[in-house]
Amino acid sequence: MAEKLVPEKSHSYIHNGQKVFDWDQTLEEMNMYIELPANVPKKLFHCKIDSKHVEVGIKGNPPYLNHELAFPVKTDCSFWTLEDNIMHITLQKRDKGQTWSSPIMGQAQLDPYNADLEQRRLMLQRFQEEIWLPKVIVTSRALHEVAQLCHSLSLILHLLLHCDLFLQNPGFDFSQAQFSGNCPDPMTFMGGIRSG
């Protein structure tokens, strides 16, 4: 199931030796986790989310975090909560499937290796969510494209073409699948993500 492909670990943004926040992402969301000081009443914390900006702080003080976002978000679907001295900010990606190397522009960037791992994980999440839905029409071009990218999925594609295994078992688990070679962009793969 897709929930097995959620982030296995979060990434940390460290500045001057101190953790500023942790973050992770799914196809649709970027999540930020900020540890809050225990001695401040929760009603004093604030968070303002704009389509390209986030600001976090304690009312009456300069902002703790005041940065441009790496990519635009849907403000009407983005929100924040306070849970056990953690501010959890959920940013709804404007472009579903876009792989972010950091939530904020120019800071906390993943190194190329970890950025590639994120893209692979998101690609598998997309594959899990969309390819095996019963209403999806799988073209021969799409099957060829997928087969070239992922040896471990080649057998699955063969079975899909020759039996009804996956129509009977739409919850097939891709969490252990691996790509060989370059991983495609989950946002643009096979014509892009369709909404609705």
PDB file of C-alpha atoms in Angstrom:
ATOM      1  CA  MET A   1       0.000   0.000   0.000  1.00  0.00           C
ATOM      2  CA  ALA A   2       1.094   3.614  -0.515  1.00  0.00           C
ATOM      3  CA  GLU A   3       1.385   4.227   3.212  1.00  0.00           C
ATOM      4  CA  LYS A   4       4.421   1.909   3.224  1.00  0.00           C
ATOM      5  CA  LEU A   5       6.162   4.419   0.946  1.00  0.00           C
ATOM      6  CA  VAL A   6       5.813   7.395   3.261  1.00  0.00           C
ATOM      7  CA  PRO A   7       9.127   8.874   4.359  1.00  0.00           C
ATOM      8  CA  GLU A   8      11.144   6.411   6.410  1.00  0.00           C
ATOM      9  CA  LYS A   9      13.088   9.220   8.032  1.00  0.00           C
ATOM     10  CA  SER A  10      12.967  12.961   8.156  1.00  0.00           C
ATOM     11  CA  HIS A  11      15.723  15.313   7.085  1.00  0.00           C
ATOM     12  CA  SER A  12      17.117  17.951   9.431  1.00  0.00           C
ATOM     13  CA  TYR A  13      18.008  21.560   8.734  1.00  0.00           C
ATOM     14  CA  ILE A  14      20.973  22.420  10.960  1.00  0.00           C
ATOM     15  CA  HIS A  15      22.183  26.038  11.202  1.00  0.00           C
ATOM     16  CA  ASN A  16      25.190  27.059  13.324  1.00  0.00           C
ATOM     17  CA  GLY A  17      25.175  23.642  14.982  1.00  0.00           C
ATOM     18  CA  GLN A  18      21.512  23.802  16.046  1.00  0.00           C
ATOM     19  CA  LYS A  19      18.553  21.990  14.530  1.00  0.00           C
ATOM     20  CA  VAL A  20      16.093  24.505  13.077  1.00  0.00           C
ATOM     21  CA  PHE A  21      13.522  21.949  11.890  1.00  0.00           C
ATOM     22  CA  ASP A  22      13.033  18.451  10.506  1.00  0.00           C
ATOM     23  CA  TRP A  23      11.190  17.834   7.257  1.00  0.00           C
ATOM     24  CA  ASP A  24       9.853  15.123   4.966  1.00  0.00           C
ATOM     25  CA  GLN A  25       7.578  14.922   1.945  1.00  0.00           C
ATOM     26  CA  THR A  26       5.036  12.844   0.086  1.00  0.00           C
ATOM     27  CA  LEU A  27       3.767  13.272  -3.477  1.00  0.00           C
ATOM     28  CA  GLU A  28       1.266  15.869  -2.264  1.00  0.00           C
ATOM     29  CA  GLU A  29       2.745  17.405   0.885  1.00  0.00           C
ATOM     30  CA  MET A  30       5.866  18.917   2.382  1.00  0.00           C
ATOM     31  CA  ASN A  31       5.950  18.537   6.173  1.00  0.00           C
ATOM     32  CA  MET A  32       8.054  20.602   8.565  1.00  0.00           C
ATOM     33  CA  TYR A  33       8.497  19.773  12.263  1.00  0.00           C
ATOM     34  CA  ILE A  34       9.760  22.456  14.657  1.00  0.00           C
ATOM     35  CA  GLU A  35      10.557  21.669  18.294  1.00  0.00           C
ATOM     36  CA  LEU A  36       8.981  24.316  20.500  1.00  0.00           C
ATOM     37  CA  PRO A  37      10.399  25.684  23.746  1.00  0.00           C
ATOM     38  CA  ALA A  38       8.535  24.089  26.653  1.00  0.00           C
ATOM     39  CA  ASN A  39       8.274  27.252  28.756  1.00  0.00           C
ATOM     40  CA  VAL A  40       6.174  29.250  26.235  1.00  0.00           C
ATOM     41  CA  PRO A  41       2.360  28.991  26.280  1.00  0.00           C
ATOM     42  CA  LYS A  42       1.105  27.333  23.102  1.00  0.00           C
ATOM     43  CA  LYS A  43      -1.325  30.167  22.350  1.00  0.00           C
ATOM     44  CA  LEU A  44       1.659  32.505  21.745  1.00  0.00           C
ATOM     45  CA  PHE A  45       3.033  30.538  18.787  1.00  0.00           C
ATOM     46  CA  HIS A  46       2.022  31.594  15.301  1.00  0.00           C
ATOM     47  CA  CYS A  47       2.579  30.419  11.769  1.00  0.00           C
ATOM     48  CA  LYS A  48       1.734  32.265   8.568  1.00  0.00           C
ATOM     49  CA  ILE A  49       1.718  30.320   5.312  1.00  0.00           C
ATOM     50  CA  ASP A  50       1.656  32.184   1.989  1.00  0.00           C
ATOM     51  CA  SER A  51       1.927  30.559  -1.416  1.00  0.00           C
ATOM     52  CA  LYS A  52       5.700  31.157  -1.526  1.00  0.00           C
ATOM     53  CA  HIS A  53       6.583  32.089   2.059  1.00  0.00           C
ATOM     54  CA  VAL A  54       6.417  30.705   5.600  1.00  0.00           C
ATOM     55  CA  GLU A  55       6.835  32.589   8.868  1.00  0.00           C
ATOM     56  CA  VAL A  56       6.948  30.985  12.325  1.00  0.00           C
ATOM     57  CA  GLY A  57       7.490  32.629  15.676  1.00  0.00           C
ATOM     58  CA  ILE A  58       6.275  33.698  19.072  1.00  0.00           C
ATOM     59  CA  LYS A  59       3.857  36.633  19.093  1.00  0.00           C
ATOM     60  CA  GLY A  60       5.579  39.884  20.050  1.00  0.00           C
ATOM     61  CA  ASN A  61       9.047  38.620  19.033  1.00  0.00           C
ATOM     62  CA  PRO A  62      11.010  38.567  15.774  1.00  0.00           C
ATOM     63  CA  PRO A  63      10.183  35.482  13.674  1.00  0.00           C
ATOM     64  CA  TYR A  64      12.088  32.281  14.367  1.00  0.00           C
ATOM     65  CA  LEU A  65      11.692  31.231  10.736  1.00  0.00           C
ATOM     66  CA  ASN A  66      10.967  33.717   7.946  1.00  0.00           C
ATOM     67  CA  HIS A  67      11.794  32.233   4.540  1.00  0.00           C
ATOM     68  CA  GLU A  68      10.706  31.908   0.959  1.00  0.00           C
ATOM     69  CA  LEU A  69       9.519  28.398   0.149  1.00  0.00           C
ATOM     70  CA  ALA A  70      11.406  26.351  -2.427  1.00  0.00           C
ATOM     71  CA  PHE A  71       8.213  25.954  -4.497  1.00  0.00           C
ATOM     72  CA  PRO A  72       4.666  27.361  -4.354  1.00  0.00           C
ATOM     73  CA  VAL A  73       2.032  25.724  -2.161  1.00  0.00           C
ATOM     74  CA  LYS A  74      -1.760  25.696  -2.035  1.00  0.00           C
ATOM     75  CA  THR A  75      -2.524  27.932   0.926  1.00  0.00           C
ATOM     76  CA  ASP A  76      -6.148  26.826   1.248  1.00  0.00           C
ATOM     77  CA  CYS A  77      -4.988  23.224   1.884  1.00  0.00           C
ATOM     78  CA  SER A  78      -1.889  24.031   3.977  1.00  0.00           C
ATOM     79  CA  PHE A  79      -2.100  24.221   7.763  1.00  0.00           C
ATOM     80  CA  TRP A  80      -0.196  23.879  11.029  1.00  0.00           C
ATOM     81  CA  THR A  81      -0.831  22.093  14.298  1.00  0.00           C
ATOM     82  CA  LEU A  82       0.819  21.875  17.698  1.00  0.00           C
ATOM     83  CA  GLU A  83       1.449  18.335  18.934  1.00  0.00           C
ATOM     84  CA  ASP A  84       3.529  17.460  22.020  1.00  0.00           C
ATOM     85  CA  ASN A  85       5.768  20.566  21.815  1.00  0.00           C
ATOM     86  CA  ILE A  86       6.178  20.118  18.053  1.00  0.00           C
ATOM     87  CA  MET A  87       4.778  22.530  15.482  1.00  0.00           C
ATOM     88  CA  HIS A  88       3.837  20.422  12.470  1.00  0.00           C
ATOM     89  CA  ILE A  89       3.451  22.485   9.304  1.00  0.00           C
ATOM     90  CA  THR A  90       1.762  20.696   6.407  1.00  0.00           C
ATOM     91  CA  LEU A  91       2.333  22.440   3.077  1.00  0.00           C
ATOM     92  CA  GLN A  92       0.173  21.204   0.203  1.00  0.00           C
ATOM     93  CA  LYS A  93       2.355  21.165  -2.909  1.00  0.00           C
ATOM     94  CA  ARG A  94       0.901  23.206  -5.775  1.00  0.00           C
ATOM     95  CA  ASP A  95       2.405  20.699  -8.201  1.00  0.00           C
ATOM     96  CA  LYS A  96       1.727  17.170  -6.990  1.00  0.00           C
ATOM     97  CA  GLY A  97       4.718  14.891  -7.470  1.00  0.00           C
ATOM     98  CA  GLN A  98       7.318  17.649  -7.481  1.00  0.00           C
ATOM     99  CA  THR A  99      10.421  16.492  -5.626  1.00  0.00           C
ATOM    100  CA  TRP A 100      11.650  19.169  -3.232  1.00  0.00           C
ATOM    101  CA  SER A 101      15.304  19.146  -2.100  1.00  0.00           C
ATOM    102  CA  SER A 102      14.346  21.441   0.781  1.00  0.00           C
ATOM    103  CA  PRO A 103      11.221  23.176   2.034  1.00  0.00           C
ATOM    104  CA  ILE A 104      12.893  26.608   2.026  1.00  0.00           C
ATOM    105  CA  MET A 105      14.689  28.290  -0.823  1.00  0.00           C
ATOM    106  CA  GLY A 106      18.475  28.105  -0.659  1.00  0.00           C
ATOM    107  CA  GLN A 107      18.646  26.411   2.758  1.00  0.00           C
ATOM    108  CA  ALA A 108      18.788  22.807   4.009  1.00  0.00           C
ATOM    109  CA  GLN A 109      19.323  21.412   0.494  1.00  0.00           C
ATOM    110  CA  LEU A 110      19.703  17.655   0.191  1.00  0.00           C
ATOM    111  CA  ASP A 111      22.962  16.430  -1.277  1.00  0.00           C
ATOM    112  CA  PRO A 112      22.645  14.834  -4.753  1.00  0.00           C
ATOM    113  CA  TYR A 113      22.593  11.274  -3.393  1.00  0.00           C
ATOM    114  CA  ASN A 114      19.771  11.929  -0.904  1.00  0.00           C
ATOM    115  CA  ALA A 115      17.882  14.032  -3.462  1.00  0.00           C
ATOM    116  CA  ASP A 116      17.985  11.036  -5.823  1.00  0.00           C
ATOM    117  CA  LEU A 117      16.718   8.741  -3.036  1.00  0.00           C
ATOM    118  CA  GLU A 118      13.802  11.133  -2.407  1.00  0.00           C
ATOM    119  CA  GLN A 119      12.922  11.185  -6.101  1.00  0.00           C
ATOM    120  CA  ARG A 120      13.039   7.372  -6.282  1.00  0.00           C
ATOM    121  CA  ARG A 121      10.809   7.041  -3.216  1.00  0.00           C
ATOM    122  CA  LEU A 122       8.291   9.531  -4.608  1.00  0.00           C
ATOM    123  CA  MET A 123       8.343   7.786  -7.988  1.00  0.00           C
ATOM    124  CA  LEU A 124       7.534   4.456  -6.321  1.00  0.00           C
ATOM    125  CA  GLN A 125       4.799   6.160  -4.304  1.00  0.00           C
ATOM    126  CA  ARG A 126       3.298   7.522  -7.523  1.00  0.00           C
ATOM    127  CA  PHE A 127       3.582   4.132  -9.184  1.00  0.00           C
ATOM    128  CA  GLN A 128       1.893   2.519  -6.189  1.00  0.00           C
ATOM    129  CA  GLU A 129      -0.963   5.021  -6.133  1.00  0.00           C
ATOM    130  CA  GLU A 130      -1.697   5.405  -9.832  1.00  0.00           C
ATOM    131  CA  ILE A 131      -0.509   2.562 -12.042  1.00  0.00           C
ATOM    132  CA  TRP A 132      -2.491  -0.220 -10.384  1.00  0.00           C
ATOM    133  CA  LEU A 133      -5.814   1.531  -9.908  1.00  0.00           C
ATOM    134  CA  PRO A 134      -8.485  -0.488 -11.722  1.00  0.00           C
ATOM    135  CA  LYS A 135      -9.663   2.489 -13.824  1.00  0.00           C
ATOM    136  CA  VAL A 136      -6.196   3.269 -15.218  1.00  0.00           C
ATOM    137  CA  ILE A 137      -5.699   2.528 -18.904  1.00  0.00           C
ATOM    138  CA  VAL A 138      -2.154   1.258 -19.303  1.00  0.00           C
ATOM    139  CA  THR A 139      -0.766   1.879 -22.784  1.00  0.00           C
ATOM    140  CA  SER A 140       1.957  -0.222 -24.372  1.00  0.00           C
ATOM    141  CA  ARG A 141       4.181   2.899 -24.409  1.00  0.00           C
ATOM    142  CA  ALA A 142       3.727   3.310 -20.658  1.00  0.00           C
ATOM    143  CA  LEU A 143       4.469  -0.356 -20.020  1.00  0.00           C
ATOM    144  CA  HIS A 144       7.594  -0.182 -22.172  1.00  0.00           C
ATOM    145  CA  GLU A 145       8.764   2.970 -20.352  1.00  0.00           C
ATOM    146  CA  VAL A 146       8.258   1.403 -16.931  1.00  0.00           C
ATOM    147  CA  ALA A 147       9.881  -1.902 -17.933  1.00  0.00           C
ATOM    148  CA  GLN A 148      13.027  -0.113 -19.103  1.00  0.00           C
ATOM    149  CA  LEU A 149      13.304   1.794 -15.834  1.00  0.00           C
ATOM    150  CA  CYS A 150      12.732  -0.903 -13.308  1.00  0.00           C
ATOM    151  CA  HIS A 151      13.961  -4.495 -13.647  1.00  0.00           C
ATOM    152  CA  SER A 152      12.137  -5.574 -10.496  1.00  0.00           C
ATOM    153  CA  LEU A 153       8.852  -4.416 -12.036  1.00  0.00           C
ATOM    154  CA  SER A 154       9.371  -6.126 -15.413  1.00  0.00           C
ATOM    155  CA  LEU A 155       7.851  -9.379 -14.209  1.00  0.00           C
ATOM    156  CA  ILE A 156       4.919  -7.502 -12.704  1.00  0.00           C
ATOM    157  CA  LEU A 157       4.223  -5.830 -16.035  1.00  0.00           C
ATOM    158  CA  HIS A 158       4.372  -9.180 -17.814  1.00  0.00           C
ATOM    159  CA  LEU A 159       1.887 -10.645 -15.343  1.00  0.00           C
ATOM    160  CA  LEU A 160      -0.381  -7.630 -15.755  1.00  0.00           C
ATOM    161  CA  LEU A 161      -0.540  -8.202 -19.514  1.00  0.00           C
ATOM    162  CA  HIS A 162      -1.150 -11.949 -19.277  1.00  0.00           C
ATOM    163  CA  CYS A 163      -3.407 -12.457 -16.272  1.00  0.00           C
ATOM    164  CA  ASP A 164      -5.769 -10.629 -13.975  1.00  0.00           C
ATOM    165  CA  LEU A 165      -3.529 -10.901 -10.894  1.00  0.00           C
ATOM    166  CA  PHE A 166      -3.345  -7.158 -10.290  1.00  0.00           C
ATOM    167  CA  LEU A 167      -6.977  -6.459 -10.962  1.00  0.00           C
ATOM    168  CA  GLN A 168      -7.758  -8.948  -8.215  1.00  0.00           C
ATOM    169  CA  ASN A 169      -5.032  -7.556  -5.926  1.00  0.00           C
ATOM    170  CA  PRO A 170      -4.930  -3.765  -6.433  1.00  0.00           C
ATOM    171  CA  GLY A 171      -3.020  -3.290  -3.171  1.00  0.00           C
ATOM    172  CA  PHE A 172       0.217  -4.741  -4.544  1.00  0.00           C
ATOM    173  CA  ASP A 173       3.150  -3.511  -2.436  1.00  0.00           C
ATOM    174  CA  PHE A 174       5.908  -1.617  -4.274  1.00  0.00           C
ATOM    175  CA  SER A 175       7.736  -0.534  -1.106  1.00  0.00           C
ATOM    176  CA  GLN A 176      10.700  -2.853  -1.812  1.00  0.00           C
ATOM    177  CA  ALA A 177      10.947  -2.182  -5.573  1.00  0.00           C
ATOM    178  CA  GLN A 178      14.170  -0.630  -6.849  1.00  0.00           C
ATOM    179  CA  PHE A 179      15.019   1.333  -9.964  1.00  0.00           C
ATOM    180  CA  SER A 180      17.937   0.468 -12.176  1.00  0.00           C
ATOM    181  CA  GLY A 181      19.556   3.435 -13.875  1.00  0.00           C
ATOM    182  CA  ASN A 182      18.127   6.919 -13.731  1.00  0.00           C
ATOM    183  CA  CYS A 183      14.827   7.479 -11.973  1.00  0.00           C
ATOM    184  CA  PRO A 184      12.254   9.610 -13.820  1.00  0.00           C
ATOM    185  CA  ASP A 185      10.666  12.694 -12.335  1.00  0.00           C
ATOM    186  CA  PRO A 186       7.472  11.546 -10.562  1.00  0.00           C
ATOM    187  CA  MET A 187       5.691  14.756 -11.571  1.00  0.00           C
ATOM    188  CA  THR A 188       6.201  14.313 -15.347  1.00  0.00           C
ATOM    189  CA  PHE A 189       6.537  10.522 -15.775  1.00  0.00           C
ATOM    190  CA  MET A 190       4.127   8.982 -18.333  1.00  0.00           C
ATOM    191  CA  GLY A 191       2.555  12.298 -19.289  1.00  0.00           C
ATOM    192  CA  GLY A 192       2.367  13.759 -15.798  1.00  0.00           C
ATOM    193  CA  ILE A 193       0.029  13.420 -12.859  1.00  0.00           C
ATOM    194  CA  ARG A 194      -3.627  13.772 -13.662  1.00  0.00           C
ATOM    195  CA  SER A 195      -5.925  15.299 -11.092  1.00  0.00           C
ATOM    196  CA  GLY A 196      -9.434  14.251 -10.342  1.00  0.00           C
TER     197      GLY A 196
END
